[in-house]
Amino acid sequence: MLRYTIRALARSPVFTIVAVLSVGLALTLNTTLFGIVDGVVHPYVPYIHPEQVFVVNYAGGDRQRPVAPANVARAVRDGLQSAQMVGDWTMMLTFLSGGGQAEDGRAVAVSPNVFDILGVRPEAGRGFSANVPASMATQQALISHALWIRFFHGAPLERGLKITVASATYDVIGIMPPGVHFPFATDVWVPDQAIAGDTAARHLGPRIVFRAKPNVTYLGVRHDLQTIMQRIALTYGQDRPYVAYPQSVGTGSPENYTEFRLMLGIVALVLIIACANLGTMMLARGVARRRELAIRVALGASRRTIVSQVLLECAVVVAAGLALGALLMIWAMHVIPHVLTPYVPVLGDLRATPSWRVFGFAAAIAALATMFAGALPALRASRTDPIEPIKEGGASTDRFRDRYNPLIIVEVALSTGLLMASGLFIIFSIRLARYHFHFDATRLITASLRVPADRMTSPDVPDHFYNGMLASMRHVPHVTTVATSSSEGPDHSVIYAEEGKSGDHWMNAPSYTSVSPDYLRTFGIPVIQGRDFAAGDRGGSLPVAIIDAAAAARLFPDLRNPVGHMIKLGDEKSTAPWIHVIGVTPVTEYAPRRDNDLPPEPRVYVLNPHDSERQRELIVRGDGVGGYAGREALSLDVRHEIQDVAPWFGVPNVHPWLQSYDQTRSFTGFLAATLAAFGIFGLVLCAVGLYGVLAYAVARRLREYAIRVALGAQSSDVAHLVLHDTSVTVLAGIGLGAFLGLWGTHAVADALFNVHYEFAIALLSAEVLLVLAGAVACVGPLRRATEADPVEILRAS
């Protein structure tokens, strides 16, 4: 029977190849993408029983009587009854350099037993030891496998690798295995003695990490921690205790990856389209074989034999598709992660492992759809009188169902929704890539600075520090202008305009900025009325400000030129000083807006004569020499200059102004390309399924067409019948798909912004593509129907 099955499938090579490819590619897409998403959301961790290792997080507490983090950590360490081993870690947001490379990154100061708690050892070199003298321990560091590849290109430790963290240089004594980034996105670990007295290097911590005893549950750990928090509240006289909650290092955070979950939904839709396509082809093939099956029944074949034969054919198709899907999935799991590494949080450590459960689930759905669709016509043929199909000679007795196949309509509808989602992402990606900044953002470097609290000996300290920083930055090579900015909310978050000819006007002030004199020149923003800031304005009797055209229209709607009038921060009763408006700039947007239908946000730039704000943004404009490489080099020079001017300063996060925008654009482009590939695959499946149904329907109706021609019908009349069947099926699917697409793509719009009329563009594009696919699919059946010889057809039947 197997030989007969293989010969039967070989007689229909197009059907067999398309069916096998549909099963294999659909399974590959589903399982591979699930493995990629699972590898991103739940990164591989080579720890021993990671579900037993917990990081202690806590929140709340008595804000009037806060407890130092070191005291909280000490109390947790001493009071944990459910822990087998306890360690601590302190996070540092810092600057890393080594091997000729440099980047902003994260380093963690850990106790020597942290990696014993995790149950992991360096893959090269050695780990920290509690017996090493403090003078030597503070000079040692461990690095991640990913950083070892990025910075040192896999060089052996024997070469004496060194890594600089902030302003301290460490000897690399070990390289951790791939996947180790405890506690999160960490590339360098140093001993906790290294920052014992360095308060500027601390960002978060110390925090506790521990391995629970074997028989302790999560609830037991949480109850133990809450008891400790209540004890801390009693010890330090807190009215409200901290709320502690343990987090296992073996769990991920899938809620942070909405786009990836959306991709899973899209690829599941492709599986449904593939199953509908298979079902349609199997149904059409089964209906077309009614006469063949009837002849076999008339020759003595039993119902069981007929059904078993058809099911065996389906099983062979599914088995071949499963084998192809498994091979493609294993290959994709090795290739695709290398392409995806620029888009995942853990660079170079993505381990996408095949999920055979997902593969089995998708295979079961495809197999059930194929078996059901293939066996249904066989069951009907085995139960009916074999004389009727033989008399019909292949003519259709149930044309309505053949012509308007519900599975094809569903397939077209799902393809419409899939193409709409793909189109929205493509449109958004193109818009984001073509976004035009109102200034030359490619030459800007920015850094976040904050004067430590222990340096605040007087309110004048921040002003003197930032003035000195500006003067020093002007001597850095390739720097043309430099400025600072800060934002401190005014009373009630409003800006109030003076009373006078313009009346009593105010506006909300979420986007106003306190700036240094060269701020507008640094960004290259022109002044269209009045004048720009000058150095002498800081010593004037009144503070001065420049507003943009949107703010001028809101605050002074009756004036053509608001220069010379007054505003103040706060409402009418605010005691803030009046600010003199000296200029007006065009409307300037610093990033793409989430909604283009809303008016641009008004902006006010205030130059205060004295500013005690501790935290400011440093903006540096370069001369553009060297392009991208020159911009990166300028970032490094700015960082070094900050360290030279303020060696006591915590290392700032210095980066090009466009860094965040470039990352978003790259990731969105990747999503758009992936979804476009899914959309094309679904469109091809839809066209193939439609072609199969039309081809089988035309083959069954050839006798009817021949009779029509014999009675005087023209070829155009026959073509009209085929085109009518095709158009009704496609239009019915597009109509249903438009409704489903407009309803379902609102979920896609949550991940995007500024998509309004784009819904109509995406829907129209999807409809055009599906109409073209339908037109291409009906070319072959149409030619067969119009070019067939009626004499030969009637003679054969």
CSV table of N, CA, C and O in Angstrom, one decimal, residues 471-520:
chain,number,residue,atom,x,y,z
A,471,ALA,N,33.9,75.6,30.0
A,471,ALA,CA,35.2,76.2,29.6
A,471,ALA,C,36.2,75.2,29.2
A,471,ALA,O,36.9,75.3,28.2
A,472,SER,N,36.2,74.1,29.9
A,472,SER,CA,37.2,73.0,29.6
A,472,SER,C,36.8,72.3,28.3
A,472,SER,O,37.7,71.9,27.5
A,473,MET,N,35.5,72.1,28.1
A,473,MET,CA,35.1,71.3,26.9
A,473,MET,C,35.4,72.1,25.6
A,473,MET,O,35.6,71.5,24.6
A,474,ARG,N,35.5,73.4,25.7
A,474,ARG,CA,35.7,74.1,24.5
A,474,ARG,C,37.1,73.9,23.9
A,474,ARG,O,37.4,74.2,22.8
A,475,HIS,N,38.0,73.3,24.8
A,475,HIS,CA,39.4,73.1,24.3
A,475,HIS,C,39.6,71.7,23.8
A,475,HIS,O,40.7,71.3,23.4
A,476,VAL,N,38.5,70.8,23.8
A,476,VAL,CA,38.6,69.5,23.3
A,476,VAL,C,38.7,69.5,21.8
A,476,VAL,O,37.9,70.3,21.2
A,477,PRO,N,39.6,68.8,21.2
A,477,PRO,CA,39.6,68.8,19.7
A,477,PRO,C,38.3,68.4,19.0
A,477,PRO,O,37.6,67.6,19.5
A,478,HIS,N,38.0,69.1,18.0
A,478,HIS,CA,36.8,68.9,17.1
A,478,HIS,C,35.5,69.3,17.8
A,478,HIS,O,34.4,69.1,17.3
A,479,VAL,N,35.6,70.0,19.0
A,479,VAL,CA,34.4,70.6,19.6
A,479,VAL,C,34.2,72.0,19.1
A,479,VAL,O,35.1,72.8,19.2
A,480,THR,N,33.0,72.3,18.6
A,480,THR,CA,32.7,73.7,18.1
A,480,THR,C,31.9,74.5,19.2
A,480,THR,O,32.3,75.6,19.5
A,481,THR,N,30.9,73.9,19.7
A,481,THR,CA,30.1,74.6,20.8
A,481,THR,C,29.7,73.6,21.9
A,481,THR,O,29.6,72.4,21.6
A,482,VAL,N,29.4,74.1,23.1
A,482,VAL,CA,29.0,73.2,24.2
A,482,VAL,C,28.1,74.0,25.0
A,482,VAL,O,28.1,75.2,25.2
A,483,ALA,N,27.1,73.3,25.6
A,483,ALA,CA,26.1,73.9,26.5
A,483,ALA,C,25.6,72.9,27.5
A,483,ALA,O,25.9,71.7,27.4
A,484,THR,N,24.8,73.4,28.5
A,484,THR,CA,24.2,72.5,29.4
A,484,THR,C,22.7,72.9,29.5
A,484,THR,O,22.3,74.0,29.1
A,485,SER,N,21.9,71.9,30.0
A,485,SER,CA,20.5,72.2,30.2
A,485,SER,C,20.0,71.4,31.4
A,485,SER,O,20.6,70.4,31.7
A,486,SER,N,18.9,71.8,32.0
A,486,SER,CA,18.3,71.1,33.1
A,486,SER,C,16.8,71.5,33.1
A,486,SER,O,16.4,72.5,32.5
A,487,SER,N,16.0,70.6,33.8
A,487,SER,CA,14.6,70.9,33.9
A,487,SER,C,14.2,70.7,35.3
A,487,SER,O,14.5,69.7,35.9
A,488,GLU,N,13.6,71.7,35.8
A,488,GLU,CA,13.0,71.7,37.2
A,488,GLU,C,11.6,72.2,37.1
A,488,GLU,O,11.4,73.4,36.6
A,489,GLY,N,10.6,71.4,37.5
A,489,GLY,CA,9.2,71.8,37.2
A,489,GLY,C,8.8,73.1,38.0
A,489,GLY,O,9.0,73.2,39.1
A,490,PRO,N,8.1,74.0,37.3
A,490,PRO,CA,7.6,75.2,37.9
A,490,PRO,C,6.4,74.9,38.8
A,490,PRO,O,5.8,73.8,38.7
A,491,ASP,N,6.0,75.9,39.6
A,491,ASP,CA,4.8,75.7,40.4
A,491,ASP,C,3.6,75.3,39.6
A,491,ASP,O,3.3,76.0,38.6
A,492,HIS,N,2.9,74.2,40.0
A,492,HIS,CA,1.7,73.8,39.3
A,492,HIS,C,2.0,73.5,37.8
A,492,HIS,O,1.0,73.3,37.1
A,493,SER,N,3.2,73.4,37.4
A,493,SER,CA,3.6,73.0,36.0
A,493,SER,C,2.9,73.9,35.0
A,493,SER,O,2.4,73.4,34.0
A,494,VAL,N,2.9,75.2,35.2
A,494,VAL,CA,2.3,76.1,34.3
A,494,VAL,C,3.3,77.3,34.1
A,494,VAL,O,4.2,77.5,34.9
A,495,ILE,N,3.1,78.0,32.9
A,495,ILE,CA,3.8,79.2,32.7
A,495,ILE,C,2.8,80.3,32.5
A,495,ILE,O,1.8,80.1,31.7
A,496,TYR,N,3.0,81.4,33.1
A,496,TYR,CA,2.0,82.5,33.2
A,496,TYR,C,2.6,83.7,32.4
A,496,TYR,O,3.7,84.1,32.6
A,497,ALA,N,1.8,84.3,31.6
A,497,ALA,CA,2.2,85.5,30.8
A,497,ALA,C,1.7,86.8,31.5
A,497,ALA,O,0.6,86.8,32.2
A,498,GLU,N,2.4,87.9,31.3
A,498,GLU,CA,2.1,89.1,32.0
A,498,GLU,C,0.7,89.6,31.5
A,498,GLU,O,0.3,89.4,30.4
A,499,GLU,N,0.0,90.3,32.4
A,499,GLU,CA,-1.2,90.9,32.0
A,499,GLU,C,-1.0,92.2,31.2
A,499,GLU,O,0.0,92.9,31.5
A,500,GLY,N,-1.7,92.5,30.2
A,500,GLY,CA,-1.5,93.7,29.4
A,500,GLY,C,-2.4,93.6,28.2
A,500,GLY,O,-3.5,93.1,28.2
A,501,LYS,N,-1.9,94.1,27.1
A,501,LYS,CA,-2.7,94.1,25.8
A,501,LYS,C,-3.1,92.7,25.4
A,501,LYS,O,-4.1,92.4,24.8
A,502,SER,N,-2.2,91.7,25.7
A,502,SER,CA,-2.5,90.3,25.3
A,502,SER,C,-3.4,89.6,26.2
A,502,SER,O,-3.8,88.5,26.0
A,503,GLY,N,-3.8,90.2,27.3
A,503,GLY,CA,-4.8,89.6,28.2
A,503,GLY,C,-4.0,88.7,29.2
A,503,GLY,O,-2.8,88.8,29.4
A,504,ASP,N,-4.8,87.9,29.9
A,504,ASP,CA,-4.3,87.0,30.9
A,504,ASP,C,-4.2,85.6,30.3
A,504,ASP,O,-5.2,84.9,30.2
A,505,HIS,N,-3.0,85.2,30.0
A,505,HIS,CA,-2.8,83.9,29.3
A,505,HIS,C,-1.8,83.0,30.1
A,505,HIS,O,-0.8,83.5,30.6
A,506,TRP,N,-2.0,81.7,30.0
A,506,TRP,CA,-1.1,80.8,30.6
A,506,TRP,C,-1.1,79.5,29.8
A,506,TRP,O,-2.0,79.3,29.0
A,507,MET,N,-0.2,78.6,30.1
A,507,MET,CA,-0.2,77.3,29.4
A,507,MET,C,0.5,76.3,30.3
A,507,MET,O,1.3,76.7,31.2
A,508,ASN,N,0.3,75.0,30.1
A,508,ASN,CA,1.0,74.0,30.8
A,508,ASN,C,2.5,74.0,30.3
A,508,ASN,O,2.8,74.3,29.1
A,509,ALA,N,3.4,73.6,31.2
A,509,ALA,CA,4.8,73.8,30.9
A,509,ALA,C,5.5,72.5,31.1
A,509,ALA,O,6.4,72.4,31.9
A,510,PRO,N,5.2,71.4,30.4
A,510,PRO,CA,6.0,70.2,30.6
A,510,PRO,C,7.3,70.2,29.9
A,510,PRO,O,8.2,69.5,30.2
A,511,SER,N,7.4,71.1,28.9
A,511,SER,CA,8.7,71.1,28.1
A,511,SER,C,9.3,72.5,28.1
A,511,SER,O,9.2,73.3,27.2
A,512,TYR,N,9.9,72.8,29.2
A,512,TYR,CA,10.7,74.1,29.3
A,512,TYR,C,12.0,73.6,29.8
A,512,TYR,O,12.2,72.6,30.4
A,513,THR,N,13.0,74.4,29.5
A,513,THR,CA,14.4,74.0,29.8
A,513,THR,C,15.2,75.2,30.3
A,513,THR,O,15.1,76.3,29.8
A,514,SER,N,16.0,75.0,31.3
A,514,SER,CA,16.9,76.0,31.8
A,514,SER,C,18.3,75.7,31.2
A,514,SER,O,18.8,74.6,31.3
A,515,VAL,N,18.8,76.7,30.5
A,515,VAL,CA,19.9,76.4,29.6
A,515,VAL,C,21.1,77.4,29.8
A,515,VAL,O,20.9,78.4,30.5
A,516,SER,N,22.2,77.0,29.3
A,516,SER,CA,23.4,77.9,29.3
A,516,SER,C,23.3,78.8,28.0
A,516,SER,O,22.6,78.5,27.1
A,517,PRO,N,24.1,79.9,27.9
A,517,PRO,CA,24.0,80.8,26.8
A,517,PRO,C,24.1,80.2,25.4
A,517,PRO,O,23.5,80.7,24.5
A,518,ASP,N,24.9,79.2,25.2
A,518,ASP,CA,25.2,78.6,23.9
A,518,ASP,C,24.3,77.5,23.5
A,518,ASP,O,24.6,76.7,22.6
A,519,TYR,N,23.2,77.3,24.2
A,519,TYR,CA,22.3,76.1,24.0
A,519,TYR,C,21.8,76.1,22.6
A,519,TYR,O,21.9,75.1,21.9
A,520,LEU,N,21.2,77.2,22.2
A,520,LEU,CA,20.6,77.2,20.8
A,520,LEU,C,21.6,77.1,19.7
A,520,LEU,O,21.4,76.5,18.7
